[in-house]
Tab-separated table of C-alpha atoms in Angstrom:
chain	number	residue	atom	x	y	z
A	432	MET	CA	7.885	185.971	67.133
A	433	ASP	CA	10.452	188.028	65.234
A	434	PHE	CA	8.105	189.100	62.448
A	435	LEU	CA	5.856	190.840	65.014
A	436	GLU	CA	8.675	193.035	66.325
A	437	GLY	CA	7.824	196.721	66.362
A	438	MET	CA	4.097	196.132	66.875
A	439	LEU	CA	2.270	197.334	69.967
A	440	GLN	CA	0.731	194.657	72.188
A	441	LYS	CA	-2.736	195.731	71.060
A	442	GLU	CA	-1.688	195.233	67.433
A	443	LYS	CA	-0.187	191.824	68.250
A	444	ASP	CA	-3.467	190.777	69.870
A	445	ASN	CA	-5.341	192.020	66.818
A	446	PHE	CA	-2.917	190.145	64.564
A	447	SER	CA	-3.703	186.917	66.397
A	448	ARG	CA	-7.471	187.505	66.233
A	449	VAL	CA	-7.484	188.354	62.521
A	450	SER	CA	-5.223	185.396	61.708
A	451	ASN	CA	-7.642	183.043	63.429
A	452	ARG	CA	-10.571	184.631	61.620
A	453	LEU	CA	-8.867	183.999	58.275
A	454	LEU	CA	-8.097	180.402	59.236
A	455	SER	CA	-11.729	179.895	60.206
A	456	ASN	CA	-13.575	181.943	57.574
A	457	CYS	CA	-11.126	182.113	54.653
A	458	PHE	CA	-12.269	185.543	53.344
A	459	LEU	CA	-12.140	189.195	54.430
A	460	CYS	CA	-14.226	191.667	52.431
A	461	ARG	CA	-13.843	195.415	52.193
A	462	ARG	CA	-17.572	195.834	51.583
A	463	SER	CA	-18.564	193.882	54.689
A	464	GLU	CA	-18.989	195.978	57.833
A	465	THR	CA	-18.073	192.872	59.826
A	466	THR	CA	-14.675	192.336	58.186
A	467	LYS	CA	-13.862	195.761	56.728
A	468	ALA	CA	-11.552	196.826	59.584
A	469	ASP	CA	-9.778	193.462	59.503
A	470	TYR	CA	-9.326	193.777	55.731
A	471	TYR	CA	-7.469	197.072	56.126
A	472	PHE	CA	-5.472	195.715	59.074
A	473	VAL	CA	-4.163	192.898	56.878
A	474	LEU	CA	-3.290	195.386	54.118
A	475	LYS	CA	-1.301	197.413	56.642
A	476	TYR	CA	0.690	194.370	57.776
A	477	ARG	CA	0.455	192.261	54.626
A	478	GLU	CA	4.097	191.145	54.711
A	479	LYS	CA	3.842	190.022	58.328
A	480	PHE	CA	0.619	188.112	57.625
A	481	SER	CA	2.117	186.575	54.493
A	482	ASP	CA	5.223	185.424	56.381
A	483	CYS	CA	3.131	184.019	59.227
A	484	PHE	CA	0.818	181.993	56.996
A	485	LYS	CA	3.695	180.837	54.799
A	486	LEU	CA	5.174	179.114	57.841
A	487	LEU	CA	1.900	177.217	58.215
A	488	GLY	CA	1.788	176.249	54.550
A	489	TYR	CA	-0.898	178.769	53.563
A	490	ARG	CA	-0.929	181.438	50.882
A	491	LEU	CA	-2.389	184.909	51.442
A	492	GLU	CA	-4.123	186.196	48.318
A	493	ILE	CA	-4.983	189.908	48.207
A	494	ASN	CA	-7.121	191.356	45.424
A	495	GLU	CA	-7.478	195.084	45.992
A	496	GLU	CA	-9.589	195.469	42.840
A	497	TYR	CA	-12.277	193.221	44.332
A	498	GLY	CA	-11.524	194.360	47.889
A	499	VAL	CA	-11.090	190.755	49.017
A	500	ILE	CA	-8.442	188.862	50.967
A	501	GLN	CA	-8.448	185.068	50.749
A	502	LEU	CA	-6.449	182.392	52.539
A	503	THR	CA	-5.667	179.295	50.497
A	504	ASN	CA	-3.656	176.142	51.070
A	505	PRO	CA	-1.691	174.674	48.123
A	506	GLN	CA	-1.606	171.277	49.874
A	507	ASP	CA	-5.418	171.314	50.281
A	508	TYR	CA	-5.246	171.043	54.082
A	509	ASN	CA	-8.034	172.337	56.308
A	510	ARG	CA	-10.581	172.340	53.497
A	511	TYR	CA	-14.316	172.736	54.051
A	512	ASN	CA	-16.129	170.012	52.131
A	513	LEU	CA	-19.277	171.403	50.574
A	514	LYS	CA	-22.327	169.212	50.304
A	515	LEU	CA	-23.612	168.581	46.803
A	516	PHE	CA	-26.455	171.081	46.849
A	517	GLU	CA	-24.326	173.668	48.658
A	518	SER	CA	-22.076	173.537	45.593
A	519	VAL	CA	-25.053	174.016	43.289
A	520	ILE	CA	-26.409	176.945	45.331
A	521	LEU	CA	-22.948	178.531	45.377
A	522	LEU	CA	-22.833	178.216	41.595
A	523	ILE	CA	-26.223	179.923	41.380
A	524	LEU	CA	-25.046	182.781	43.601
A	525	ARG	CA	-22.041	183.284	41.333
A	526	ILE	CA	-24.187	183.313	38.192
A	527	LEU	CA	-26.686	185.748	39.750
A	528	TYR	CA	-23.798	187.971	40.855
A	529	ASP	CA	-22.553	188.199	37.266
A	530	GLU	CA	-26.018	188.863	35.875
A	531	LYS	CA	-26.836	191.593	38.408
A	532	LYS	CA	-23.390	193.189	38.158
A	533	ARG	CA	-23.878	193.847	34.446
A	534	GLU	CA	-26.859	196.061	35.325
A	535	LEU	CA	-25.014	198.058	38.003
A	536	SER	CA	-22.163	200.513	38.287
A	537	VAL	CA	-18.843	199.302	39.700
A	538	SER	CA	-19.542	200.696	43.183
A	539	ASP	CA	-23.083	199.321	43.529
A	540	GLU	CA	-23.828	196.378	45.808
A	541	VAL	CA	-25.234	193.176	44.334
A	542	ILE	CA	-28.508	192.300	46.026
A	543	ILE	CA	-30.723	189.385	45.030
A	544	THR	CA	-33.776	187.707	46.532
A	545	VAL	CA	-34.407	184.134	47.628
A	546	GLY	CA	-36.894	184.008	44.769
A	547	ASP	CA	-34.049	184.721	42.334
A	548	ILE	CA	-32.201	181.664	43.642
A	549	HIS	CA	-35.242	179.412	43.187
A	550	GLU	CA	-35.896	180.784	39.699
A	551	LYS	CA	-32.299	180.186	38.581
A	552	TYR	CA	-32.334	176.734	40.194
A	553	LEU	CA	-35.395	175.731	38.186
A	554	SER	CA	-33.951	177.204	34.982
A	555	LEU	CA	-30.888	174.953	35.345
A	556	LYS	CA	-33.322	171.988	35.294
A	557	ILE	CA	-31.580	170.239	38.149
A	558	ARG	CA	-34.930	168.970	39.369
A	559	ASP	CA	-38.576	169.932	38.920
A	560	LYS	CA	-39.211	171.334	42.377
A	561	MET	CA	-37.656	174.127	44.378
A	562	ILE	CA	-34.856	173.714	46.892
A	563	ASP	CA	-36.272	172.700	50.258
A	564	LYS	CA	-36.164	175.321	52.996
A	565	THR	CA	-33.765	173.459	55.270
A	566	THR	CA	-31.177	172.912	52.523
A	567	LEU	CA	-31.329	176.551	51.460
A	568	ARG	CA	-31.234	177.874	55.024
A	569	ASN	CA	-28.182	175.752	55.869
A	570	ALA	CA	-26.370	176.798	52.690
A	571	ILE	CA	-27.041	180.483	53.343
A	572	SER	CA	-25.746	180.102	56.897
A	573	THR	CA	-22.549	178.476	55.598
A	574	PHE	CA	-21.904	181.162	52.989
A	575	ARG	CA	-22.532	183.911	55.548
A	576	ARG	CA	-19.880	182.346	57.763
A	577	PHE	CA	-17.353	182.587	54.936
A	578	SER	CA	-18.260	186.236	54.210
A	579	LEU	CA	-19.560	185.414	50.749
A	580	ILE	CA	-23.022	186.813	51.417
A	581	GLU	CA	-25.052	188.690	54.005
A	582	THR	CA	-28.777	188.357	54.654
A	583	LEU	CA	-30.705	191.617	54.748
A	584	ASP	CA	-33.960	190.083	55.999
A	585	LYS	CA	-34.477	187.581	58.806
A	586	ASP	CA	-36.845	185.113	57.172
A	587	VAL	CA	-34.779	183.478	54.416
A	588	ALA	CA	-37.714	181.194	53.639
A	589	ASN	CA	-39.543	184.202	52.219
A	590	GLU	CA	-39.254	184.588	48.446
A	591	GLU	CA	-38.750	188.343	48.862
A	592	ALA	CA	-35.957	188.008	51.432
A	593	ARG	CA	-32.893	189.902	50.197
A	594	ILE	CA	-29.324	188.628	50.088
A	595	LEU	CA	-26.238	190.772	49.549
A	596	ILE	CA	-23.540	188.965	47.559
A	597	TYR	CA	-20.007	190.112	48.354
A	598	ASP	CA	-17.237	190.390	45.768
A	599	ALA	CA	-15.531	187.460	47.523
A	600	ILE	CA	-17.753	185.234	45.379
A	601	LEU	CA	-15.414	186.074	42.472
A	602	MET	CA	-12.511	184.397	44.259
A	603	ALA	CA	-14.530	181.572	45.782
A	604	VAL	CA	-15.950	180.541	42.400
A	605	ARG	CA	-13.677	181.255	39.434
A	606	VAL	CA	-14.884	181.270	35.835
A	607	GLU	CA	-13.291	177.871	35.212
A	608	ASP	CA	-15.255	176.470	38.179
A	609	ILE	CA	-18.526	177.619	36.636
A	610	LYS	CA	-17.664	175.897	33.368
A	611	LYS	CA	-16.772	172.631	35.109
A	612	VAL	CA	-20.017	172.436	37.064
A	613	CYS	CA	-22.184	173.496	34.125
A	614	GLU	CA	-20.572	170.794	31.988
A	615	LYS	CA	-21.250	168.159	34.654
A	616	LEU	CA	-24.873	169.248	35.032
A	617	GLU	CA	-25.346	169.205	31.257
A	618	ASN	CA	-23.911	165.682	31.056
A	619	TYR	CA	-26.348	164.505	33.739
A	620	ARG	CA	-29.284	166.074	31.888
A	621	LYS	CA	-28.246	164.549	28.545
A	622	GLY	CA	-28.105	161.183	30.238
A	623	GLY	CA	-31.631	161.665	31.515
A	624	ARG	CA	-30.458	161.826	35.116
A	625	SER	CA	-30.910	164.412	37.832
A	626	VAL	CA	-28.168	165.401	40.222
A	627	GLU	CA	-30.027	163.483	42.922
A	628	GLU	CA	-29.574	160.259	40.901
A	629	THR	CA	-25.772	160.472	40.763
A	630	ASP	CA	-23.818	157.891	42.686
A	631	GLU	CA	-21.706	158.856	45.679
A	632	ASN	CA	-18.447	159.202	43.715
A	633	GLU	CA	-20.003	161.441	41.065
A	634	ALA	CA	-21.655	163.585	43.714
A	635	ASP	CA	-18.315	164.026	45.453
A	636	GLN	CA	-16.688	165.079	42.174
A	637	LEU	CA	-19.329	167.715	41.534
A	638	ALA	CA	-19.146	169.092	45.064
A	639	SER	CA	-15.335	169.038	45.077
A	640	VAL	CA	-15.123	171.761	42.424
A	641	TYR	CA	-15.570	174.328	45.186
A	642	GLU	CA	-13.598	172.710	47.975
């Protein structure tokens, strides 16, 4: 391909690998040891990556302030459809990120516990009991895949298990997304309904905020 001219074969191979990682995982984070090298590789060849993804109908978004690279698709192709409670847990992670960040310096990492997630979940009055272990474990696994978080302890069922939230959460869940979901949850509560009592169409609308 013409836009790869001038690159060594090793760099071309790396270009292919990183492109596929972006297509699969959507985010690259400077803070993540797993994706840090790939983040800087994309910065080095940002025009080539941008041209490549443009041909496929994707848009490369680079935020050097956050240290995050995101791949988006204006036509909404290749989207990952979050389950309802994955959307709610993602919202909670975003809220906890904001709350913790206010207490830290710019360079500090944002680390929460599983207990923090349960506490925030209950405070939102979504339902009267905590998130079940399977739902939480699956959601954490999904968000790890997309480089939004990293687990620092193996047993995520433990209340004291720590989770590192990456700055990518700022691009995955924008301020307007938080407002939309909070408004929906408030409407359900005012109507005397829990999220679990919503019909299929309403549930899809709530989950789709983050798709």
